[in-house]
mmCIF file of C-alpha atoms in Angstrom:
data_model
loop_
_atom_site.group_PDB
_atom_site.id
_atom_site.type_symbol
_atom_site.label_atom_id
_atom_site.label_comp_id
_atom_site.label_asym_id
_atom_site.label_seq_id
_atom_site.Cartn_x
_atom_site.Cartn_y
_atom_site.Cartn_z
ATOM 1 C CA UNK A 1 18.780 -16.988 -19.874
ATOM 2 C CA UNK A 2 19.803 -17.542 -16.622
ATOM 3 C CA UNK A 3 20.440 -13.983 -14.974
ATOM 4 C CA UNK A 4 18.000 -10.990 -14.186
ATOM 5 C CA UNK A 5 18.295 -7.538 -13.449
ATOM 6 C CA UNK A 6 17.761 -6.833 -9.672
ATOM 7 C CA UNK A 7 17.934 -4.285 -7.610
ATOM 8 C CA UNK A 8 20.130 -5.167 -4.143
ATOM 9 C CA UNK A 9 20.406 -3.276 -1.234
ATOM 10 C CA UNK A 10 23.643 -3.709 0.870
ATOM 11 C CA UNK A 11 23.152 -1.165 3.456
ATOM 12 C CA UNK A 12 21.054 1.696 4.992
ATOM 13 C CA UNK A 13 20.969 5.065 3.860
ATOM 14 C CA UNK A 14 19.794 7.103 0.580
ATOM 15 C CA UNK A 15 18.228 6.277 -2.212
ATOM 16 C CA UNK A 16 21.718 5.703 -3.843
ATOM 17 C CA UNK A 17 22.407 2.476 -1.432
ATOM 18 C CA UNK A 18 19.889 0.791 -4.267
ATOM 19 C CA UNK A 19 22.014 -0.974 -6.622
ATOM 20 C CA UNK A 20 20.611 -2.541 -10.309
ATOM 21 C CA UNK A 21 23.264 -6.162 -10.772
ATOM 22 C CA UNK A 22 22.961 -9.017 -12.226
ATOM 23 C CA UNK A 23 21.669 -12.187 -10.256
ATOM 24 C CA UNK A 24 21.080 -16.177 -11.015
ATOM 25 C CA UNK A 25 17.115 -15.974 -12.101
ATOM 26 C CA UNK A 26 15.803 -18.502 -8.705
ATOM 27 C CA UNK A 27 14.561 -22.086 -8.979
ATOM 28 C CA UNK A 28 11.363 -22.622 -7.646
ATOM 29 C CA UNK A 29 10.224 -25.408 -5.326
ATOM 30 C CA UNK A 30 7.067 -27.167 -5.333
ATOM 31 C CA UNK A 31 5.286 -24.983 -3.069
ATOM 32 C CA UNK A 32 6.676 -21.762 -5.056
ATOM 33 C CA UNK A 33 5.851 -20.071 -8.417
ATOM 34 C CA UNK A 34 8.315 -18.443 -10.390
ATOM 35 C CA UNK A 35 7.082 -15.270 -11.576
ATOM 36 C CA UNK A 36 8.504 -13.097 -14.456
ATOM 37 C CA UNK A 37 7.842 -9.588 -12.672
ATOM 38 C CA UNK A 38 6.373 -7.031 -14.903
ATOM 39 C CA UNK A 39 5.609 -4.274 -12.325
ATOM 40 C CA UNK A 40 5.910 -3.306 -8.823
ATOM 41 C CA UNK A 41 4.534 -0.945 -6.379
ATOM 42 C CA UNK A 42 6.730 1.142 -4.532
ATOM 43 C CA UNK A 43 5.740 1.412 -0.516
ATOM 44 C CA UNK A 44 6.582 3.326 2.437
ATOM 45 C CA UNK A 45 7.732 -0.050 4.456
ATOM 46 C CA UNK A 46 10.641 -0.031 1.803
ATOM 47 C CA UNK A 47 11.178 3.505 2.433
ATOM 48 C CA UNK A 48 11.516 2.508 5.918
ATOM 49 C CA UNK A 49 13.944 -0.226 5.322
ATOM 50 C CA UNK A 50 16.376 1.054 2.833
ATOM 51 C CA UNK A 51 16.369 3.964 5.519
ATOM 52 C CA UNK A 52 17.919 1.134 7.738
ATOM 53 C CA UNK A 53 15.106 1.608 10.433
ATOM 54 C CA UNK A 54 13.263 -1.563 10.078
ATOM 55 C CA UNK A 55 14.394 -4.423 12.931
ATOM 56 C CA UNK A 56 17.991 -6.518 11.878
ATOM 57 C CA UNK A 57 15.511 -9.279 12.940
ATOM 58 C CA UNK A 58 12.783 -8.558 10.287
ATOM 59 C CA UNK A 59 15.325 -7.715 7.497
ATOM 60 C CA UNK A 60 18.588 -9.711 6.221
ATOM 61 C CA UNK A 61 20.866 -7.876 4.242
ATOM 62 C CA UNK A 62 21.726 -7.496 0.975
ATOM 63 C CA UNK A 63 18.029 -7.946 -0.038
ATOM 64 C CA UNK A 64 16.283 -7.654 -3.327
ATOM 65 C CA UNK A 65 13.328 -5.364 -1.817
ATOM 66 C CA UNK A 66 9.921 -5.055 -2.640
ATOM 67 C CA UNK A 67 7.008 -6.270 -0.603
ATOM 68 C CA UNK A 68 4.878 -6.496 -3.708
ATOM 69 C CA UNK A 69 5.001 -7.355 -7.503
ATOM 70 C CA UNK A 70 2.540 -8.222 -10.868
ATOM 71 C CA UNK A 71 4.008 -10.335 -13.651
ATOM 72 C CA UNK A 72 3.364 -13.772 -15.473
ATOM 73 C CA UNK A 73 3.839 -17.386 -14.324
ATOM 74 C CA UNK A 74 7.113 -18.485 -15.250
ATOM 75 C CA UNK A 75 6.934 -21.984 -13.572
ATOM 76 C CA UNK A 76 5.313 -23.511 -10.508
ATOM 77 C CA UNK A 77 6.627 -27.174 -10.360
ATOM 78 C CA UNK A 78 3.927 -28.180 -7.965
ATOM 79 C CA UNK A 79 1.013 -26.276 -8.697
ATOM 80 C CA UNK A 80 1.042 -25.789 -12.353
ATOM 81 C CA UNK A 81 -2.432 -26.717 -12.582
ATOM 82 C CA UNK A 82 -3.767 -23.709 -10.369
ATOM 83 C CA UNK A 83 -0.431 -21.577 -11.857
ATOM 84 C CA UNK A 84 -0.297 -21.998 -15.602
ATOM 85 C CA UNK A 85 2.313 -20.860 -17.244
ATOM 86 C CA UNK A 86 1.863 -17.370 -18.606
ATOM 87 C CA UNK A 87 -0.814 -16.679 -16.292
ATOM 88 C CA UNK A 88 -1.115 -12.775 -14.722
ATOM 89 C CA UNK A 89 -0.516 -13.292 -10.997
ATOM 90 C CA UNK A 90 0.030 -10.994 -8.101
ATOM 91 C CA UNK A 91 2.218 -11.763 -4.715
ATOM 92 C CA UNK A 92 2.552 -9.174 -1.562
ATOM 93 C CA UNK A 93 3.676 -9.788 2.064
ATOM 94 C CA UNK A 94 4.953 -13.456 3.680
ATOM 95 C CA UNK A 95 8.323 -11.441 4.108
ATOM 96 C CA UNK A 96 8.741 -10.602 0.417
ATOM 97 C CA UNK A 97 12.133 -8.222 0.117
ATOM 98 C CA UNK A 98 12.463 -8.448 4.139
ATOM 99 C CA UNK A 99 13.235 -12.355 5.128
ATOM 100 C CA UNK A 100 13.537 -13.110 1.308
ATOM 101 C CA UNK A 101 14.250 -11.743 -1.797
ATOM 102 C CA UNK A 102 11.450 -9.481 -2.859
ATOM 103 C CA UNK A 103 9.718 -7.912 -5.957
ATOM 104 C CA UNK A 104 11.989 -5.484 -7.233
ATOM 105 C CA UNK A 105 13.668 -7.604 -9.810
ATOM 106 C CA UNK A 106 12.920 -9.075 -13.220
ATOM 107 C CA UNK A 107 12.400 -12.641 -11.590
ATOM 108 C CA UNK A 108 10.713 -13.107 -7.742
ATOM 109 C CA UNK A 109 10.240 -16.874 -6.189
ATOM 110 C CA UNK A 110 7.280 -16.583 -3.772
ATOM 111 C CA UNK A 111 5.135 -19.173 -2.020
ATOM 112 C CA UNK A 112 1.731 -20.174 -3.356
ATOM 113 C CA UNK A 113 0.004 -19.124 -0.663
ATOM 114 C CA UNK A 114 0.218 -15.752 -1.508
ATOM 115 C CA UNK A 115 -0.091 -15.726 -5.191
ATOM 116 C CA UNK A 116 -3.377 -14.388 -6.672
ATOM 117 C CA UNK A 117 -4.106 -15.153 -10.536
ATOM 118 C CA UNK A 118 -5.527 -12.384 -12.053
ATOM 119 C CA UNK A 119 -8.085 -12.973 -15.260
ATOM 120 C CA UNK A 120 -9.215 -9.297 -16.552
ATOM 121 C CA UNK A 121 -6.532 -7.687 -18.612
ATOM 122 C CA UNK A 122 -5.550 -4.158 -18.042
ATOM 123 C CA UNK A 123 -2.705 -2.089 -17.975
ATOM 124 C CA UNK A 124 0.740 -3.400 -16.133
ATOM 125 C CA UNK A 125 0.916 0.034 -14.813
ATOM 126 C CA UNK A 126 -2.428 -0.702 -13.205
ATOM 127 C CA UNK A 127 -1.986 -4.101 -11.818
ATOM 128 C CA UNK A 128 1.274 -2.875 -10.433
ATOM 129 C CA UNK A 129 -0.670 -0.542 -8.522
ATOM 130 C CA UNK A 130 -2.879 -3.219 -7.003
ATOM 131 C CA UNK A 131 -1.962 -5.882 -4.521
ATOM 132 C CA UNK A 132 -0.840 -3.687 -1.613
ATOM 133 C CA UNK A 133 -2.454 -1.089 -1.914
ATOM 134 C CA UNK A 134 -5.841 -2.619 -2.418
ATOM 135 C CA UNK A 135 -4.975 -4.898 0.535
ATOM 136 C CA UNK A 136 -4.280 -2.588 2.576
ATOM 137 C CA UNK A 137 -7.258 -0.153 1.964
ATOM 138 C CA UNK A 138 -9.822 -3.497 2.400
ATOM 139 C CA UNK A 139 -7.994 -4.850 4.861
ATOM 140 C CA UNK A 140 -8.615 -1.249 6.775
ATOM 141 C CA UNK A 141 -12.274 -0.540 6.104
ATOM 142 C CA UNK A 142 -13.484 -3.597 6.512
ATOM 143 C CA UNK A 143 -11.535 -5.793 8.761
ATOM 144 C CA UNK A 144 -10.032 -2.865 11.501
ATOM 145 C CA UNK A 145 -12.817 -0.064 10.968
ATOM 146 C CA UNK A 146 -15.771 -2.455 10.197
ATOM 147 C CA UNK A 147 -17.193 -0.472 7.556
ATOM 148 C CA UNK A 148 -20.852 -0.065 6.854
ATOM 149 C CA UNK A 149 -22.902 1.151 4.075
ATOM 150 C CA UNK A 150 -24.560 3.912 4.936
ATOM 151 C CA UNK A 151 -20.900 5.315 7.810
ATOM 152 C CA UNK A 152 -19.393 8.089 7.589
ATOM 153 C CA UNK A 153 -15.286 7.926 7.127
ATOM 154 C CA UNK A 154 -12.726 10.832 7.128
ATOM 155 C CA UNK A 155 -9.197 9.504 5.519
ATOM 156 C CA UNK A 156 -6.017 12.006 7.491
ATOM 157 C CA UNK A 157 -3.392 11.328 4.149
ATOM 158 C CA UNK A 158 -5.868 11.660 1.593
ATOM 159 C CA UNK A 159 -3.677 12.171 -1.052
ATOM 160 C CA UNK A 160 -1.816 8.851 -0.555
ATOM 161 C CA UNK A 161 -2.043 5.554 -2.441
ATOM 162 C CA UNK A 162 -4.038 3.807 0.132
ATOM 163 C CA UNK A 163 -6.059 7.229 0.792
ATOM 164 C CA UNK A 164 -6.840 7.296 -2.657
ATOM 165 C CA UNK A 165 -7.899 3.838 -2.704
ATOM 166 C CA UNK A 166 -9.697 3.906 0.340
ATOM 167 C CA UNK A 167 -11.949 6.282 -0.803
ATOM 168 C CA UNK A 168 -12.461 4.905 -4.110
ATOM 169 C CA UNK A 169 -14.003 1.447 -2.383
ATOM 170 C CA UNK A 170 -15.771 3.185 0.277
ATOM 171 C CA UNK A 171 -17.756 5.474 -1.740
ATOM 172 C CA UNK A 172 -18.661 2.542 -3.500
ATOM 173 C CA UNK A 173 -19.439 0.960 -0.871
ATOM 174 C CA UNK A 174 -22.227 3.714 -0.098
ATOM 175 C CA UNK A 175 -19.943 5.326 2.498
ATOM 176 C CA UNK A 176 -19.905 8.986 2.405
ATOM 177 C CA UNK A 177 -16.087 10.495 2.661
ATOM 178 C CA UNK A 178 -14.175 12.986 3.793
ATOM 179 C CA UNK A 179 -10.458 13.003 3.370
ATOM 180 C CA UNK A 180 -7.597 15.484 4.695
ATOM 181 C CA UNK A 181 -4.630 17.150 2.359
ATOM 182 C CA UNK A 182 -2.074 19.904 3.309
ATOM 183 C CA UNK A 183 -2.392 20.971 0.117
ATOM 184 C CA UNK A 184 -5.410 22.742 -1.408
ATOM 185 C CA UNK A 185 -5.485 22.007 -4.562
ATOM 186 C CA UNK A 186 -4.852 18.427 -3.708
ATOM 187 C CA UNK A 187 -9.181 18.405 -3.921
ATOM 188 C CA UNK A 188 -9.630 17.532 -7.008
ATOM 189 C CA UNK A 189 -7.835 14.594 -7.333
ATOM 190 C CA UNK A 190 -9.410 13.278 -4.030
ATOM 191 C CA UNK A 191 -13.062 14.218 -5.345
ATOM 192 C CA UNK A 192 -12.237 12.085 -8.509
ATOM 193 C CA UNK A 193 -11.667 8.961 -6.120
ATOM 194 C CA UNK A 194 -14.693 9.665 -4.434
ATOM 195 C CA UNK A 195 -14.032 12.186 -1.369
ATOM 196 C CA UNK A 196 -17.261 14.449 -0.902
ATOM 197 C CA UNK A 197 -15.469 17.018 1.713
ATOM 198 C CA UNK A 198 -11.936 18.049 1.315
ATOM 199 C CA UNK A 199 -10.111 19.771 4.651
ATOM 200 C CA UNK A 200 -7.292 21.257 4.549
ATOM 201 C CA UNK A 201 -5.185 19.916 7.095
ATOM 202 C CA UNK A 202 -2.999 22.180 9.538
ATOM 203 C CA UNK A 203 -2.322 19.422 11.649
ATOM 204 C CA UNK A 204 -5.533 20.003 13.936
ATOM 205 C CA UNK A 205 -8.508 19.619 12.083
ATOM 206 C CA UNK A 206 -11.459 18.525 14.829
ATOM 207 C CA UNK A 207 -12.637 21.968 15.375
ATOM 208 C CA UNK A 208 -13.611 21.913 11.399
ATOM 209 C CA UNK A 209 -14.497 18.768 11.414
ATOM 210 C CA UNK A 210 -16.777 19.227 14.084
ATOM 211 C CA UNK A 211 -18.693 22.585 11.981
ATOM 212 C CA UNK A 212 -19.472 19.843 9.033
ATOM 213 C CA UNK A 213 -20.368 16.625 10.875
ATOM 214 C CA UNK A 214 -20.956 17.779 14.456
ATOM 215 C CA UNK A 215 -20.993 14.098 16.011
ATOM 216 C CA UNK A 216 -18.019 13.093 14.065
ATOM 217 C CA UNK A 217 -17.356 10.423 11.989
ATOM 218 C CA UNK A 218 -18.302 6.760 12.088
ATOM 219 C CA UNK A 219 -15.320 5.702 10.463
ATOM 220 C CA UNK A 220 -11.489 7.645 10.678
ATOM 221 C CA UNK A 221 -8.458 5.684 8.597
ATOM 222 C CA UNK A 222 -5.301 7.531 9.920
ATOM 223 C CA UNK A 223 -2.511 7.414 7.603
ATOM 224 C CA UNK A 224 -0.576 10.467 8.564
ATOM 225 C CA UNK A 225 0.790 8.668 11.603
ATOM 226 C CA UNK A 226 1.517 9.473 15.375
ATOM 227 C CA UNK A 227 1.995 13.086 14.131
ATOM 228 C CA UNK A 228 -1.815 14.051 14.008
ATOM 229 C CA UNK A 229 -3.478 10.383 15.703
ATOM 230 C CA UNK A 230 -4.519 12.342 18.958
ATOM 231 C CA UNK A 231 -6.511 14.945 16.648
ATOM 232 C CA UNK A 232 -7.990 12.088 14.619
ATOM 233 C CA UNK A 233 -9.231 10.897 18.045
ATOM 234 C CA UNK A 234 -11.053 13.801 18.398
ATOM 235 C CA UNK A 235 -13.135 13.299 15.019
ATOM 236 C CA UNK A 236 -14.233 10.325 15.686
ATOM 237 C CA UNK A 237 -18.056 9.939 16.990
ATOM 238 C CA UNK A 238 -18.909 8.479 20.398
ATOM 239 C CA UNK A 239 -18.653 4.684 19.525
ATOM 240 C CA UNK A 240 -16.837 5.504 16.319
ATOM 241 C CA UNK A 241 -13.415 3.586 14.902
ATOM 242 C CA UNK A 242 -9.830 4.862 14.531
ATOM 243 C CA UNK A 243 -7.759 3.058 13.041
ATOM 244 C CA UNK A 244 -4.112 3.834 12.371
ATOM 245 C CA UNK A 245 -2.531 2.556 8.895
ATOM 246 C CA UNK A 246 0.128 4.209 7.489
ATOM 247 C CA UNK A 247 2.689 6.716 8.696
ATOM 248 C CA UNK A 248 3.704 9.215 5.805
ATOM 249 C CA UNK A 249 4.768 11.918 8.764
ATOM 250 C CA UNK A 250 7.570 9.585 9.187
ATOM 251 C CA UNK A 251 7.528 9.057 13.212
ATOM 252 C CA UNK A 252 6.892 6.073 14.578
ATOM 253 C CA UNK A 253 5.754 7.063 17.961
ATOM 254 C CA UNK A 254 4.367 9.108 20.402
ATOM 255 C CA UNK A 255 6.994 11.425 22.563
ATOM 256 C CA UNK A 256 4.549 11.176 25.365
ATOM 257 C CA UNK A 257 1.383 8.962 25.009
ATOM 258 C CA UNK A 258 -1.567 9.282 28.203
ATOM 259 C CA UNK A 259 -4.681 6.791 27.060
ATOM 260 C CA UNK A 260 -6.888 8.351 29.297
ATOM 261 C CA UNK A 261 -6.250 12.160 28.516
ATOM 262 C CA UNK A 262 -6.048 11.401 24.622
ATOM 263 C CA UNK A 263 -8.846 8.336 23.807
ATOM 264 C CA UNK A 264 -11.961 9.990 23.502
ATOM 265 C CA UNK A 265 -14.634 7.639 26.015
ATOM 266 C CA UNK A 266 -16.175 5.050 24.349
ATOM 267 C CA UNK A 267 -14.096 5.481 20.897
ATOM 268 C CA UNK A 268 -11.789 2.402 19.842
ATOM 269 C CA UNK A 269 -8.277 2.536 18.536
ATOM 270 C CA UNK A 270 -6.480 -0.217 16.626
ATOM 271 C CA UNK A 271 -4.613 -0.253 13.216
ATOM 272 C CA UNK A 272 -4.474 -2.419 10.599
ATOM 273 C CA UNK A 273 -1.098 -4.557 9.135
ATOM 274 C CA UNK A 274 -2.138 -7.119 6.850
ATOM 275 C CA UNK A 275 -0.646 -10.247 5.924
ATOM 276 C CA UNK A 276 -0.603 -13.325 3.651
ATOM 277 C CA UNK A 277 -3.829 -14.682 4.823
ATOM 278 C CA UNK A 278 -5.385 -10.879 4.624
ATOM 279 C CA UNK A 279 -4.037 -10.318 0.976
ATOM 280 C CA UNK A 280 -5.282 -13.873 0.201
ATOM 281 C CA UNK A 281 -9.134 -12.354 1.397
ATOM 282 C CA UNK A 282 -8.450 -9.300 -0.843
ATOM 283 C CA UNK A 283 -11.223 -9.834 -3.723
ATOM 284 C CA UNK A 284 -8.224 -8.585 -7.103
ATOM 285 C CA UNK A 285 -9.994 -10.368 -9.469
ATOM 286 C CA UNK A 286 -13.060 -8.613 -8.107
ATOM 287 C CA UNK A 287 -11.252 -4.958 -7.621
ATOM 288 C CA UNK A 288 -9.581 -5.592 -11.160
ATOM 289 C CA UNK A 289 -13.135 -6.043 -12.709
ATOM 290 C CA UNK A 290 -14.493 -2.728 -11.158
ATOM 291 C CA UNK A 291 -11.508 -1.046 -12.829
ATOM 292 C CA UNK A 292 -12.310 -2.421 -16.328
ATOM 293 C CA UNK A 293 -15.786 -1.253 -15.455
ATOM 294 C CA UNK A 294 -14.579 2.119 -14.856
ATOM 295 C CA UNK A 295 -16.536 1.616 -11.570
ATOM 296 C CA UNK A 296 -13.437 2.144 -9.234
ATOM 297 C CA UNK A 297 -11.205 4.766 -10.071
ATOM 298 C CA UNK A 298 -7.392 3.402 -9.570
ATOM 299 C CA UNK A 299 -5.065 6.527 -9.241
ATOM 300 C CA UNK A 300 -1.110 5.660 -10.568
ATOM 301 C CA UNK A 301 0.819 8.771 -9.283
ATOM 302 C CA UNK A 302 4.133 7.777 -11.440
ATOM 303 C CA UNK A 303 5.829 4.926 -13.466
ATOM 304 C CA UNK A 304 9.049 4.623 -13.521
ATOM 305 C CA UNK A 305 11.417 2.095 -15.262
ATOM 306 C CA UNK A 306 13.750 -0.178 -13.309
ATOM 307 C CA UNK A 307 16.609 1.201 -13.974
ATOM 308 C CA UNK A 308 15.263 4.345 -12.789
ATOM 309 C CA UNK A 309 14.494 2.806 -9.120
ATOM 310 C CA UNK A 310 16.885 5.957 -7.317
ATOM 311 C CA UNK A 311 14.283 8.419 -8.872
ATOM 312 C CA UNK A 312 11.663 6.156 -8.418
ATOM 313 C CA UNK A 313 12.552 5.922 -4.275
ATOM 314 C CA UNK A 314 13.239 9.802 -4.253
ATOM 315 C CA UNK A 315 9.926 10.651 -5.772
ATOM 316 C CA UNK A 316 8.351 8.352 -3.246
ATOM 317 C CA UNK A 317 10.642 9.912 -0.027
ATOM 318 C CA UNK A 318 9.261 13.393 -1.056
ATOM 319 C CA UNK A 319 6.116 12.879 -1.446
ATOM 320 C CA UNK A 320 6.172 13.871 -4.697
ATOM 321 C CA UNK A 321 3.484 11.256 -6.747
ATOM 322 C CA UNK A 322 0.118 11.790 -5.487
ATOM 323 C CA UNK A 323 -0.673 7.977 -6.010
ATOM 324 C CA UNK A 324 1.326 5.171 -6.358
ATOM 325 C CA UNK A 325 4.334 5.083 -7.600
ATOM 326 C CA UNK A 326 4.766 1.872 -10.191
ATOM 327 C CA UNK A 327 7.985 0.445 -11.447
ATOM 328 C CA UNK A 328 7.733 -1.248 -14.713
ATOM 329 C CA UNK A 329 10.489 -3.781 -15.651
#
């Protein structure tokens, strides 16, 4: 065979500017592995490019997205020592499905560098749900927010992928949690990933917040976005972390932005965007083992088959999966 399924986007605009065709399966080079893609996760960067609002300069069109993707070795010509052939490997970042063609195909050519074999068997609906959101939630407690056992944390976008995940590894991490969802009877799913105090969130919670930890929190992982940052400022404790992740309220900015009148003294502000070298310090094999365990709870929102991937980027622009959204292929 000599041709894969892939799923090429021209052109900004809907979910319908996604288009399944046939494409040469690529030849790898001796610093690449060849990987026969079993699943992807679906994330809100692709959202944001086949919306035609990432940078011309960080995206070349057409483009076989996807920033992520699980499968087996097909080949690595120089490596095939580390990279055996038939081996479970995951890739994310390096410009996957931005500067080069990306995960959301039946065959992806990505550098070694960020390749990850993965040992424990489960589920390819489960290791599609891995690489970046995992990344990302490490990458954010313990590189931006410097999380500590014993800290409190309060997740704005609890019900996310990452929020979710977040609060699966801090709690075991002996991190007591808190997480945010508009919806009410979003609770239970949060409490099942380890969240101990659910608040509903109007768009300015601090005033509850401050009723139920009245110092604030230690910790604050803001994936909501610019749309309710200032009021995550506000939980924070004096000396306390915020960092900003994710942006599911879909604005990428503030309309008027003061330091001064919105940073809280003495409380720090960064965010997190990981790359090769951070998803090469994400501990998979580690996370994957916890999940065999049962010890961390992994939560797949929807799977979805490639042919599907309209649906699948619908779902995902609606907010519709409460966890990650998986494409199998």
């Amino acid at each position: 065979m000599t041709t894969m399924k892939a799923v090429v986007m021209y052109a900004g605009g809907g979910p319908e500017v996604l288009k399944i065709e046939d494409r040469p399966i690529p030849t790898p080079t001796n610093d690449q592995v060849l990987i026969r893609v079993r699943a992807f996760g679906l994330n809100r960067s692709e959202l944001f490019t086949r919306q035609g609002l990432s940078p011309p300069t960080s995206v070349t069109l057409p483009r076989v997205l996807g920033i992520e993707a699980v499968g087996t070795v097909e080949s690595a010509p120089g490596h095939a020592e580390r990279f055996p052939r038939g081996a479970i490997v995951a890739t994310a970042m390096g410009g996957m499905g931005r500067l080069f063609d990306g995960g959301y195909a039946e065959y992806t050519c990505v550098p070694t560098s960020q390749c990850q074999v993965i040992k424990t068997e489960l589920p390819w609906e489960v290791l599609g749900a891995m690489p970046e959101m995992l990344q990302t939630a490490y990458g954010s407690l313990f590189k931006s927010l410097k999380l500590k056992t014993g800290d409190t944390l309060l997740i704005r976008g609890g019900t996310t992928s990452i929020g979710l995940a977040a609060a699966a590894i801090a709690k075991n991490h002996g991190v007591t949690v808190a997480a945010t969802s508009r919806n009410p009877a979003s609770g239970k799913i949060m409490m099942a990933s380890g969240v101990s105090k659910v608040f509903v969130d109007s768009g300015s919670i601090a005033e509850q917040v401050k009723k139920d930890f009245p110092s604030g929190f230690d910790a604050v992982l803001e994936l909501v976005g610019t749309t309710t940052l200032m009021d995550s400022l506000q939980c924070s404790k004096q000396g306390g972390i915020v960092c900003m992740t994710g942006m599911v309220g879909n604005k990428w900015s503030f309309e008027d932005f003061s330091p001064m009148d919105v940073i809280p003294s003495s409380v720090c502000l960064t965010t997190y965007d990981g790359g090769p070298e951070e998803f090469a310090q994400t501990p998979l094999e580690e996370f994957a083992q916890q999940i065999k365990r049962g010890e961390l709870h992994i939560t797949v929102g929807k799977t979805f088959r490639l042919e599907e991937i309209v649906e699948a980027h619908q779902t995902m622009e609606e907010n519709r999966a409460r966890g990650k959204i998986v494409v199998l292929t």
